[in-house]
CSV table of C-alpha atoms in Angstrom, one decimal:
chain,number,residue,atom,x,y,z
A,15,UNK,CA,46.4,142.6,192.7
A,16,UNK,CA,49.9,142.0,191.3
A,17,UNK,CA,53.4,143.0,192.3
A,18,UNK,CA,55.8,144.5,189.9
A,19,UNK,CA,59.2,142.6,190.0
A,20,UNK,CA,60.7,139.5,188.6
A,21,UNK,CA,58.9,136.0,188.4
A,22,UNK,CA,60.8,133.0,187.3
A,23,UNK,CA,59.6,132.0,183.5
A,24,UNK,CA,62.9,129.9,183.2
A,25,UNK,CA,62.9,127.6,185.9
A,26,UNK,CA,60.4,125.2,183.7
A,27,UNK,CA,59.8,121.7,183.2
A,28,UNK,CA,58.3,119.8,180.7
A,29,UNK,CA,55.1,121.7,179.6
A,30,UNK,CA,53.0,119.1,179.6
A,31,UNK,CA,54.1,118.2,182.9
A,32,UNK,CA,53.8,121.5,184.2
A,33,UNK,CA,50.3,122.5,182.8
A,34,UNK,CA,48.3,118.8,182.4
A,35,UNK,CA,45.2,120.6,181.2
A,36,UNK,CA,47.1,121.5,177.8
A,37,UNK,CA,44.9,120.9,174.6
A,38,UNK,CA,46.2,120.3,171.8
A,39,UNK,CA,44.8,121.0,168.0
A,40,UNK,CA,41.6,122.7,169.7
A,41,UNK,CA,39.0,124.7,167.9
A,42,UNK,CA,39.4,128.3,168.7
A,43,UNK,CA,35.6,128.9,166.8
A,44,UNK,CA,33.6,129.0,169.9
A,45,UNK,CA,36.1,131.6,171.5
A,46,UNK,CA,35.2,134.3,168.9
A,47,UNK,CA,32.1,136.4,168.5
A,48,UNK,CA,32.5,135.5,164.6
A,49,UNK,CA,32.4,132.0,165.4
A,50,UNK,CA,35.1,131.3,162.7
A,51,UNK,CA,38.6,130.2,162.7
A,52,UNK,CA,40.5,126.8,163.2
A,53,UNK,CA,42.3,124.8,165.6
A,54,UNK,CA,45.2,126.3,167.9
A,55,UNK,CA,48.1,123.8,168.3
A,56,UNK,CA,48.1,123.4,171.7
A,57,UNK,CA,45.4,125.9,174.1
A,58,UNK,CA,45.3,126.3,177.9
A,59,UNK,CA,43.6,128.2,180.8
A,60,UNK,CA,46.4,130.0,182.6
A,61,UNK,CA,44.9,130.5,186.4
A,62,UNK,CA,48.3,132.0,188.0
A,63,UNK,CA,51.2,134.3,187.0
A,64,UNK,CA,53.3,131.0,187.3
A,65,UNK,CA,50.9,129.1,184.6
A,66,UNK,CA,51.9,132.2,182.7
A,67,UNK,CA,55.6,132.6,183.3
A,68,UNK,CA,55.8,128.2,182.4
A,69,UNK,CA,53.7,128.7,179.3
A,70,UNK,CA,55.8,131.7,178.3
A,71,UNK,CA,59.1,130.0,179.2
A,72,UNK,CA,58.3,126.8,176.9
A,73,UNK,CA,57.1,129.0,174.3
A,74,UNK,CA,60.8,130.5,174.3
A,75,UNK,CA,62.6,127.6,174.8
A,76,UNK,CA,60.7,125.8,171.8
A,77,UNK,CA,60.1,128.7,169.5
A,78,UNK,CA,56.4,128.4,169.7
A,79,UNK,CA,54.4,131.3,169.1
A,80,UNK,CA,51.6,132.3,171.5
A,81,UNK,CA,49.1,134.7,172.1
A,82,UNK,CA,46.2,135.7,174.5
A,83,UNK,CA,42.7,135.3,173.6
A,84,UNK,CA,40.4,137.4,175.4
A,85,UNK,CA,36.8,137.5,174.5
A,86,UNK,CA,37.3,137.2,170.7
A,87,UNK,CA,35.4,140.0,169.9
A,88,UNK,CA,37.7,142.3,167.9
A,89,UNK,CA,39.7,139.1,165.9
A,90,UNK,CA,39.6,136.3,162.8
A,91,UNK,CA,41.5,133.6,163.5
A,92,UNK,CA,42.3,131.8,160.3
A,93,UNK,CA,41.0,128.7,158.6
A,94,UNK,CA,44.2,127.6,159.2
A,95,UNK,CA,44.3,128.2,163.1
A,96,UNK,CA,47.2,128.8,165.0
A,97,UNK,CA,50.3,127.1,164.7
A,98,UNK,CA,51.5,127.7,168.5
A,99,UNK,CA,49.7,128.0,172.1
A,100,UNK,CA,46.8,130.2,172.3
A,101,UNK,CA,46.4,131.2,176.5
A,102,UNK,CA,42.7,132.3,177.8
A,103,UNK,CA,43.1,133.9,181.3
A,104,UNK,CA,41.6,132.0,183.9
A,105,UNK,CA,39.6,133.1,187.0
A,106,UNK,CA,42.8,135.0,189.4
A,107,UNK,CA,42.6,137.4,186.3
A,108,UNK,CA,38.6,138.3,186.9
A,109,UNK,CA,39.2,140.2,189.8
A,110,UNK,CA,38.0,143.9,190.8
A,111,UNK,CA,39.3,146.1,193.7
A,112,UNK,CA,37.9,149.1,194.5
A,113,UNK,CA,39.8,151.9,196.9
A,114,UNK,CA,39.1,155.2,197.4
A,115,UNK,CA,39.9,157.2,194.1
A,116,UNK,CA,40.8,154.0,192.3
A,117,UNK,CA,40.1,150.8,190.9
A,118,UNK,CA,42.0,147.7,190.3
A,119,UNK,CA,41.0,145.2,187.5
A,120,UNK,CA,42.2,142.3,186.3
A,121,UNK,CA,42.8,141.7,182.5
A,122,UNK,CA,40.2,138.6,181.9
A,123,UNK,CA,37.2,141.2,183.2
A,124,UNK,CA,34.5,141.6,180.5
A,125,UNK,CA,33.8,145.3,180.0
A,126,UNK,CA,30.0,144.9,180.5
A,127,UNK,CA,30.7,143.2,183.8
A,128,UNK,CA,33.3,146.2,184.7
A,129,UNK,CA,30.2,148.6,184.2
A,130,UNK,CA,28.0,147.2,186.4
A,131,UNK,CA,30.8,147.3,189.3
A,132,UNK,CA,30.7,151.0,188.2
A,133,UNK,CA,26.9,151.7,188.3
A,134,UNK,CA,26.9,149.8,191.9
A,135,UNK,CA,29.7,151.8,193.3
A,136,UNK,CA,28.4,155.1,191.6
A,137,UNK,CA,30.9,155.6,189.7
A,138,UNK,CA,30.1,158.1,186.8
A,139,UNK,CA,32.1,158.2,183.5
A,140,UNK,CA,32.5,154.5,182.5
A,141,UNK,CA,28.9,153.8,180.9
A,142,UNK,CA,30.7,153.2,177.4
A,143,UNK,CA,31.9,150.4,178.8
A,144,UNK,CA,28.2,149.0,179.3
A,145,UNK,CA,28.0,146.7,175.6
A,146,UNK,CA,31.6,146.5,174.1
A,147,UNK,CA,31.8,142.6,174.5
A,148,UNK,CA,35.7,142.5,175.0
A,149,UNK,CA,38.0,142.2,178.2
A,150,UNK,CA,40.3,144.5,179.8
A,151,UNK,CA,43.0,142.6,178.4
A,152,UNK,CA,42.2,144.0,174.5
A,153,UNK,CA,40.5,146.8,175.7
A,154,UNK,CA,43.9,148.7,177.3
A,155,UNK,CA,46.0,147.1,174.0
A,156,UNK,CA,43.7,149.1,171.4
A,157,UNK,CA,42.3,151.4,173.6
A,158,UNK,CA,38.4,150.3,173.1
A,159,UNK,CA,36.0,152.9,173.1
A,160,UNK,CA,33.1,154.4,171.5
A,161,UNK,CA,32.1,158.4,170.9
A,162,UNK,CA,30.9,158.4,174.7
A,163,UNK,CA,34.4,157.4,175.6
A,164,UNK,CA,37.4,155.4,175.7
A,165,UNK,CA,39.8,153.4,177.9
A,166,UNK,CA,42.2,156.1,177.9
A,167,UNK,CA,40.1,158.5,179.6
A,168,UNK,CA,40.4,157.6,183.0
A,169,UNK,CA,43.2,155.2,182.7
A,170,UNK,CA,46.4,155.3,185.3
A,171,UNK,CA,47.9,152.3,184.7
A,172,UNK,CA,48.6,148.4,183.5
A,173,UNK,CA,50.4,145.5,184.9
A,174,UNK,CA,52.1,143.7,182.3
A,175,UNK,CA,54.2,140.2,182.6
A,176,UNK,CA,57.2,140.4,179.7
A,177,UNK,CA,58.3,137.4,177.8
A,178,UNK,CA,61.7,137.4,180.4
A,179,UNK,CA,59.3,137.0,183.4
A,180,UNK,CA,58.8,140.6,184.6
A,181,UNK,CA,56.0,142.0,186.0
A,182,UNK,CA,56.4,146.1,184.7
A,183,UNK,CA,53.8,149.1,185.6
A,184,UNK,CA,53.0,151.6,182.5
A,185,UNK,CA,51.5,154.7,182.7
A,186,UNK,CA,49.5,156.5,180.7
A,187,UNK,CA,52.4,158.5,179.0
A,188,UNK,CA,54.4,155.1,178.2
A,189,UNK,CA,50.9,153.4,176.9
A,190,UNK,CA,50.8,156.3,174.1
A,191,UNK,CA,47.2,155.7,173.7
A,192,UNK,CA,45.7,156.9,170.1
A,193,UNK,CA,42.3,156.4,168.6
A,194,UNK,CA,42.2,152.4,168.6
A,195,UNK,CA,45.6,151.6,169.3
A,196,UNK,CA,48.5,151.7,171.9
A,197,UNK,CA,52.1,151.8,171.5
A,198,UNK,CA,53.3,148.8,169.8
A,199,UNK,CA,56.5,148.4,172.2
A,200,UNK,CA,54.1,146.5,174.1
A,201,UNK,CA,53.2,144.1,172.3
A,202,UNK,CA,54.5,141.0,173.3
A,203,UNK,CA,53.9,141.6,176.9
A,204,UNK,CA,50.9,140.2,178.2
A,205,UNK,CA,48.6,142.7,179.9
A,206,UNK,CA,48.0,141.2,183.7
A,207,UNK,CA,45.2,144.1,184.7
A,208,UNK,CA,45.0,147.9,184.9
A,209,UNK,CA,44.3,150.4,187.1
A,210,UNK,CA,41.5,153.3,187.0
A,211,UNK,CA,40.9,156.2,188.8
A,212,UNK,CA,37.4,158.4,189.8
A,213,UNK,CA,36.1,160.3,187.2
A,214,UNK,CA,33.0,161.4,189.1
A,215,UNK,CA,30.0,160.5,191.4
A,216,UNK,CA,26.6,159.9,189.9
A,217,UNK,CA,23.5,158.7,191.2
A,218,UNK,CA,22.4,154.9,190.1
A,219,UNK,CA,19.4,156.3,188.5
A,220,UNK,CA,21.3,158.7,186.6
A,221,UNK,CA,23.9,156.0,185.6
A,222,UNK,CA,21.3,153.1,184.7
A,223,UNK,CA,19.3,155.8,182.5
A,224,UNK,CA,22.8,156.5,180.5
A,225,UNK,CA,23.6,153.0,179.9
A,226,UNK,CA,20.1,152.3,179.0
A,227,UNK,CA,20.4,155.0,176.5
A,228,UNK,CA,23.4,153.9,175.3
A,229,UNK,CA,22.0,150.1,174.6
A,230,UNK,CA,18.8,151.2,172.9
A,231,UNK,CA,21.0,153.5,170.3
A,232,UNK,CA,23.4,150.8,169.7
A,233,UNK,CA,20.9,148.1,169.2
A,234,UNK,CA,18.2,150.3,166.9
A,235,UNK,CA,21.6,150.5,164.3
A,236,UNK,CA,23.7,147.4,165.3
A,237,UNK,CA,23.1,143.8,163.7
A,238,UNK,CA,20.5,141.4,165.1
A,239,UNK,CA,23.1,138.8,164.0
A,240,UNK,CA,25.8,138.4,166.9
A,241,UNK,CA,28.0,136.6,165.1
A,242,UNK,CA,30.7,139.5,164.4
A,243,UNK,CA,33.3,141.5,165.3
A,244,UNK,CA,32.4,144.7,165.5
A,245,UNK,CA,33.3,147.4,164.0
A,246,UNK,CA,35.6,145.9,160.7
A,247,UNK,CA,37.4,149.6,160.1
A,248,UNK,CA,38.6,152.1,161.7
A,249,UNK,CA,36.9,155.5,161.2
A,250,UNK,CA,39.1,158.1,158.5
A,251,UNK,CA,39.9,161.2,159.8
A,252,UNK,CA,37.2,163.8,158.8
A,253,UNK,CA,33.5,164.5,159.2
A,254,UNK,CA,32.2,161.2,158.1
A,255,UNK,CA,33.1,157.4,159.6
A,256,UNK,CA,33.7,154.2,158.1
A,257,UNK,CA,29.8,152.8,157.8
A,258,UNK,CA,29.1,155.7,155.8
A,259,UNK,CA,31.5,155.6,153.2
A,260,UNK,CA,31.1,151.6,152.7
A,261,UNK,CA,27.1,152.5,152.5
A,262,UNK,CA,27.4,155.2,149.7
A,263,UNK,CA,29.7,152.6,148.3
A,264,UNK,CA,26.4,150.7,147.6
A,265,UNK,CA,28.3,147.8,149.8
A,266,UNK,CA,25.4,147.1,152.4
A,267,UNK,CA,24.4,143.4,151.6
A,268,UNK,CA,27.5,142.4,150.0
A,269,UNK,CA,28.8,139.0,150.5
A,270,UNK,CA,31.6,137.1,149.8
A,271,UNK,CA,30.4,133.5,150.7
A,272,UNK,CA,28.6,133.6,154.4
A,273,UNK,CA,30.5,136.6,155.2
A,274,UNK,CA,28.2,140.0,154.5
A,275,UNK,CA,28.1,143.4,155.3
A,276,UNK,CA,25.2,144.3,157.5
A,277,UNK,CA,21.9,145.9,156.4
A,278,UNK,CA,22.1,147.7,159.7
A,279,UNK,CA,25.2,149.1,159.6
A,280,UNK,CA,27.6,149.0,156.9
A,281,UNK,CA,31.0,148.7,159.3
A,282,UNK,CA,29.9,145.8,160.4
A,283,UNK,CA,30.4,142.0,159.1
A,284,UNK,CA,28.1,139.1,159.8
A,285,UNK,CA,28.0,135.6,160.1
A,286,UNK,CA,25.1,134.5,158.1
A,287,UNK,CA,25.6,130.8,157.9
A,288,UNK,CA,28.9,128.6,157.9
A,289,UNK,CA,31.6,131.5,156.5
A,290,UNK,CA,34.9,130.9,156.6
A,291,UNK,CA,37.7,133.7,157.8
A,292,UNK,CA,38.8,133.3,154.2
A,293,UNK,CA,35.5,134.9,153.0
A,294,UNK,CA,35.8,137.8,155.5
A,295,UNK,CA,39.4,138.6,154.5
A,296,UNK,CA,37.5,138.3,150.2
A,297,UNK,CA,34.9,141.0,151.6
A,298,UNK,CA,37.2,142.9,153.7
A,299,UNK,CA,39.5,143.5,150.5
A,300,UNK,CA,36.5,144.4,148.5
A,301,UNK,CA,35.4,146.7,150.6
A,302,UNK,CA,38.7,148.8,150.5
A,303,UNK,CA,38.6,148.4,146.6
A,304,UNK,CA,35.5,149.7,146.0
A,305,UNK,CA,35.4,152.8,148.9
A,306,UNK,CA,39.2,153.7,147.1
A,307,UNK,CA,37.7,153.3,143.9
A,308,UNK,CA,35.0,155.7,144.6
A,309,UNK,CA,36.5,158.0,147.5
A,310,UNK,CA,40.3,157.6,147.1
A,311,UNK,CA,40.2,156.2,150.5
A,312,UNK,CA,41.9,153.8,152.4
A,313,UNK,CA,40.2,152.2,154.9
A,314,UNK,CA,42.3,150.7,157.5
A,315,UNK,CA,41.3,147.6,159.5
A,316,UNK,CA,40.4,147.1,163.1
A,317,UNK,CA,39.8,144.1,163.1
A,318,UNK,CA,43.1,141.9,163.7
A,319,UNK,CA,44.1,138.8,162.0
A,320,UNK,CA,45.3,135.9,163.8
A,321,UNK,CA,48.3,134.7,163.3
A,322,UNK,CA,49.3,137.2,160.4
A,323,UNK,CA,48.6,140.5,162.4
A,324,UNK,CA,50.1,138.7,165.9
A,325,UNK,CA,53.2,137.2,164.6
């Protein structure tokens, strides 16, 4: 899908000239599942490794931060927005090969599409993937997962393009995977795709059955609001998660203007009208306070900030 070796991010023109679909000051609310944030500074669908190496390249030259936007499930962007270029990965990045033991996929693949690809090959092991609305992309960077499994499991290896214009393979060992989270030397290259290999045959039947199962548990204690991010916190080590702690907390229903924690599940934070990603960050900070208060716990965030956590 892509070649390791060195692409030219210098040899650049204007940017403008260079990528004429730019945007500039464009609201980055309709790319998240929160449907919250501002306006990025300037925002463009990169459809080649080139777009990529001449966006990254002006972003050097000029000092302009940047990051890349996948499917906005697992961030807030602030009120404020972000004060550089925000990149969404256009359609070169959607691609999936499948050889013999192995599987090629592109970064800008959306996990639930990844899973049917699975279920029609017969590919056993990947159901978790069937309803975490993220890409590829985020999903290798934090290594998304669920209790039925995680990226990690079956990974071999990513493609990622460095700010210099490289194009470097790491394995599983140099991705130093952990629960949520992968090794933060990475973390201003851009993830290009990844590559998978066969956990084991299954029968469609068999595989259809387990993702069904999977989406009737998820939905009987998930939100009917899909305006979120998932899961806000990351579970503590011990017997109990996150949700549970913020429930006995007494937290379930607590808002902080349109920003509440869900009746269904207490990890989670909804959208319940026009809230801001100032009111998240107020009911995120409560949260902590009061589960410390009663538990002497700290509950560490999942969810990323944008720009703060980025830059």
């Amino acid at each position: 899908m892509f070649r390791c070796g060195r692409h030219s991010c210098k040899d650049y023109k204007e940017y403008k000239d260079i990528l004429a679909h730019t945007l500039e000051n464009y609201s980055l609310r309709s790319f998240t599942t929160f449907k919250i944030g501002g306006k990025a500074r300037y925002f463009n669908v990169c459809e080649s490794i080139e777009a990529l190496c001449e966006s990254l390249g002006w972003c050097t030259r000029e000092g302009v931060p940047w990051f890349v936007l996948g499917n906005g499930s697992n961030i807030l962007v602030s009120d404020k927005g972000f004060p550089g270029l925000v990149v969404k990965l256009g359609k070169m990045f959607k691609q999936i090969k499948f050889h013999e033991d192995t599987v090629e996929v592109g970064a800008g693949v959306l996990l639930p599409v990844l899973s049917r690809y699975f279920l029609e090959h017969q590919w056993g092991g990947f159901e978790f993937m069937c309803d975490i609305p993220g890409t590829i992309g985020g999903a290798v960077r934090m290594n998304a997962g669920t209790k039925e499994g995680e990226i990690k499991d079956q990974f071999v290896l990513a493609l990622m393009l460095t700010p210099n214009g490289e194009i470097i393979s790491i394995d599983k060992g140099g991705m130093e995977f952990c629960y949520r989270k992968s090794s933060p030397e990475h973390k201003k290259n851009i993830v290009l795709g990844a590559q998978f290999s066969f956990s084991h045959f299954s029968e469609r039947h068999a595989i259809r059955e387990k993702i069904k199962q999977i989406v009737v548990a998820r939905r009987q204690k998930q939100p009917a609001n899909r305006r979120n991010c998932g899961s806000v916190f990351k579970s503590p080590s011990g017997s109990q998660s996150a949700g549970w702690y913020i429930d006995k907390a007494g937290l379930k229903g607590a808002r902080v203007g349109d920003a509440m924690v869900a009746f269904e599940h207490a990890n989670w934070i909804v959208n319940v009208g026009n809230a801001k990603a100032e009111d998240v960050k107020g009911l995120i900070e409560k949260i902590q306070h009061e589960v410390f208060k009663q538990y002497r716990l700290k509950l560490e965030r999942e969810v990323i900030y944008a720009p703060d956590d980025l830059w």
